[in-house]
């Protein structure tokens, strides 16, 4: 009796222990299998994202290379235009200087044609001349002559002002 009962309880405990161990092993294997599958899925996802990022990086590098090439071409174009503008500016400066030199020479010619201050003082001791050219030369001129006991003076204001009036 009692020994049989102990033996039966021992067998039941062993059977339940074996069943539990098989069940725990099965659960453990399933959890390990699921964890392994999750790791595999994560690794695949990581590889997929890595490939997508590499593609995006390559596309962005190409875009940047294209923009850089466009900037280089634009820079070359701007340098060419700047050089052309500098040449034009230098030519205009040279032409302006030549024109100014010519006008200054014309001023000297005009001054030689006008009477000197000493000559005018002899004829008109009490006089003043207000000569304020707009530019370097003026279109205004005067002429004075003593004839017998008379004084003749002519003052003219040419149409236009400055250089055009002077010429």
Tab-separated table of C-alpha atoms in Angstrom:
chain	number	residue	atom	x	y	z
A	1	UNK	CA	0.000	0.000	0.000
A	2	UNK	CA	1.992	2.807	1.247
A	3	UNK	CA	5.057	1.926	-0.779
A	4	UNK	CA	2.864	1.662	-3.906
A	5	UNK	CA	1.393	5.044	-3.178
A	6	UNK	CA	4.848	6.557	-2.746
A	7	UNK	CA	5.989	4.841	-5.919
A	8	UNK	CA	2.920	6.153	-7.809
A	9	UNK	CA	3.423	9.686	-6.510
A	10	UNK	CA	7.105	9.507	-7.446
A	11	UNK	CA	6.222	8.332	-10.965
A	12	UNK	CA	3.670	11.111	-11.297
A	13	UNK	CA	6.193	13.702	-10.082
A	14	UNK	CA	8.769	12.336	-12.519
A	15	UNK	CA	6.216	12.310	-15.361
A	16	UNK	CA	5.046	15.834	-14.559
A	17	UNK	CA	8.692	16.990	-14.228
A	18	UNK	CA	9.569	15.376	-17.557
A	19	UNK	CA	6.454	16.890	-19.188
A	20	UNK	CA	7.285	20.310	-17.749
A	21	UNK	CA	10.890	20.062	-18.908
A	22	UNK	CA	9.768	19.071	-22.424
A	23	UNK	CA	7.241	21.903	-22.414
A	24	UNK	CA	9.862	24.410	-21.111
A	25	UNK	CA	12.354	23.207	-23.730
A	26	UNK	CA	9.720	23.597	-26.443
A	27	UNK	CA	8.865	27.124	-25.181
A	28	UNK	CA	12.574	27.937	-24.855
A	29	UNK	CA	13.240	26.687	-28.414
A	30	UNK	CA	10.272	28.685	-29.752
A	31	UNK	CA	11.448	31.834	-27.946
A	32	UNK	CA	14.988	31.270	-29.246
A	33	UNK	CA	13.649	30.602	-32.745
A	34	UNK	CA	11.491	33.770	-32.568
A	35	UNK	CA	14.430	35.810	-31.222
A	36	UNK	CA	16.653	34.436	-33.996
A	37	UNK	CA	13.977	35.323	-36.573
A	38	UNK	CA	13.659	38.824	-35.082
A	39	UNK	CA	17.438	39.267	-35.265
A	40	UNK	CA	17.434	38.053	-38.879
A	41	UNK	CA	14.558	40.434	-39.722
A	42	UNK	CA	16.385	43.329	-38.023
A	43	UNK	CA	19.587	42.502	-39.876
A	44	UNK	CA	17.685	42.403	-43.188
A	45	UNK	CA	15.959	45.697	-42.368
A	46	UNK	CA	19.323	47.236	-41.440
A	47	UNK	CA	20.814	46.060	-44.756
A	48	UNK	CA	17.804	47.421	-46.661
A	49	UNK	CA	18.058	50.794	-44.919
A	50	UNK	CA	21.813	50.847	-45.501
A	51	UNK	CA	21.269	50.234	-49.229
A	52	UNK	CA	18.575	52.932	-49.395
A	53	UNK	CA	20.860	55.388	-47.603
A	54	UNK	CA	23.748	54.562	-49.938
A	55	UNK	CA	21.475	55.234	-52.927
A	56	UNK	CA	20.343	58.534	-51.380
A	57	UNK	CA	23.946	59.528	-50.628
A	58	UNK	CA	24.997	58.745	-54.209
A	59	UNK	CA	22.065	60.771	-55.559
A	60	UNK	CA	22.907	63.710	-53.295
A	61	UNK	CA	26.580	63.544	-54.268
A	62	UNK	CA	25.555	63.620	-57.943
A	63	UNK	CA	23.258	66.595	-57.278
A	64	UNK	CA	26.082	68.404	-55.465
A	65	UNK	CA	28.519	67.591	-58.270
A	66	UNK	CA	26.026	68.949	-60.817
A	67	UNK	CA	25.520	72.112	-58.748
A	68	UNK	CA	29.263	72.505	-58.326
A	69	UNK	CA	29.776	72.157	-62.082
A	70	UNK	CA	27.063	74.755	-62.666
A	71	UNK	CA	28.727	77.093	-60.155
A	72	UNK	CA	32.110	76.632	-61.833
A	73	UNK	CA	30.583	77.481	-65.227
A	74	UNK	CA	28.759	80.489	-63.781
A	75	UNK	CA	31.971	81.656	-62.110
A	76	UNK	CA	33.867	81.382	-65.406
A	77	UNK	CA	31.092	83.306	-67.135
A	78	UNK	CA	31.174	86.027	-64.462
A	79	UNK	CA	34.959	86.311	-64.735
A	80	UNK	CA	34.677	86.668	-68.512
A	81	UNK	CA	31.973	89.333	-68.152
A	82	UNK	CA	33.986	91.141	-65.455
A	83	UNK	CA	37.045	91.175	-67.707
A	84	UNK	CA	34.975	92.531	-70.602
A	85	UNK	CA	33.535	95.239	-68.332
A	86	UNK	CA	37.003	96.159	-67.085
A	87	UNK	CA	38.214	96.493	-70.670
A	88	UNK	CA	35.216	98.678	-71.497
A	89	UNK	CA	35.778	100.773	-68.362
A	90	UNK	CA	39.451	101.214	-69.241
A	91	UNK	CA	38.565	102.171	-72.815
A	92	UNK	CA	35.947	104.670	-71.618
A	93	UNK	CA	38.423	106.083	-69.102
A	94	UNK	CA	41.036	106.477	-71.817
A	95	UNK	CA	38.532	108.080	-74.200
A	96	UNK	CA	37.326	110.399	-71.443
A	97	UNK	CA	40.889	111.408	-70.641
A	98	UNK	CA	41.582	112.069	-74.324
A	99	UNK	CA	38.388	114.146	-74.597
A	100	UNK	CA	39.221	116.085	-71.424
A	101	UNK	CA	42.741	116.702	-72.695
A	102	UNK	CA	41.310	117.973	-75.999
A	103	UNK	CA	38.859	120.266	-74.216
A	104	UNK	CA	41.634	121.610	-71.984
A	105	UNK	CA	43.667	122.319	-75.099
A	106	UNK	CA	40.636	124.063	-76.632
A	107	UNK	CA	40.449	126.149	-73.431
A	108	UNK	CA	44.030	127.279	-74.016
A	109	UNK	CA	43.184	128.210	-77.611
A	110	UNK	CA	40.102	130.177	-76.494
A	111	UNK	CA	42.152	131.998	-73.820
A	112	UNK	CA	44.689	133.040	-76.461
A	113	UNK	CA	41.914	134.431	-78.655
A	114	UNK	CA	40.436	136.488	-75.814
A	115	UNK	CA	41.967	139.807	-74.802
A	116	UNK	CA	44.333	139.836	-71.874
A	117	UNK	CA	43.381	141.471	-68.589
A	118	UNK	CA	46.020	144.186	-69.151
A	119	UNK	CA	44.552	145.083	-72.560
A	120	UNK	CA	41.023	145.305	-71.148
A	121	UNK	CA	42.228	147.529	-68.219
A	122	UNK	CA	43.732	149.949	-70.695
A	123	UNK	CA	40.444	150.299	-72.535
A	124	UNK	CA	38.018	149.961	-69.578
A	125	UNK	CA	39.821	150.693	-66.311
A	126	UNK	CA	36.661	150.154	-64.210
A	127	UNK	CA	35.257	146.797	-65.270
A	128	UNK	CA	34.692	143.265	-64.093
A	129	UNK	CA	34.224	140.016	-65.973
A	130	UNK	CA	32.249	137.162	-64.487
A	131	UNK	CA	33.204	134.004	-66.368
A	132	UNK	CA	31.796	130.846	-64.768
A	133	UNK	CA	31.846	128.012	-67.302
A	134	UNK	CA	29.533	125.065	-66.659
A	135	UNK	CA	32.260	122.701	-67.724
A	136	UNK	CA	35.876	123.329	-68.590
A	137	UNK	CA	35.033	125.836	-71.320
A	138	UNK	CA	32.131	128.185	-71.869
A	139	UNK	CA	30.133	129.284	-74.902
A	140	UNK	CA	30.164	132.879	-73.624
A	141	UNK	CA	32.689	135.293	-75.054
A	142	UNK	CA	33.446	138.988	-75.157
A	143	UNK	CA	35.321	141.386	-77.390
A	144	UNK	CA	36.524	144.906	-76.654
A	145	UNK	CA	38.011	147.475	-78.996
A	146	UNK	CA	38.993	151.104	-78.598
A	147	UNK	CA	38.179	153.065	-81.729
A	148	UNK	CA	39.139	156.728	-81.793
A	149	UNK	CA	37.685	158.038	-78.488
A	150	UNK	CA	34.987	155.387	-78.282
A	151	UNK	CA	34.884	152.022	-76.585
A	152	UNK	CA	33.148	149.147	-78.310
A	153	UNK	CA	32.307	146.001	-76.337
A	154	UNK	CA	30.504	142.877	-77.503
A	155	UNK	CA	29.296	140.160	-75.177
A	156	UNK	CA	27.771	136.944	-76.517
A	157	UNK	CA	26.053	134.002	-74.934
A	158	UNK	CA	26.071	131.128	-77.386
A	159	UNK	CA	23.148	128.739	-77.511
A	160	UNK	CA	23.874	125.751	-75.373
A	161	UNK	CA	26.207	125.565	-72.468
A	162	UNK	CA	29.583	124.153	-71.785
A	163	UNK	CA	31.521	122.349	-74.456
A	164	UNK	CA	28.888	122.449	-77.262
A	165	UNK	CA	28.370	126.202	-76.799
A	166	UNK	CA	32.112	126.849	-76.798
A	167	UNK	CA	32.634	125.108	-80.083
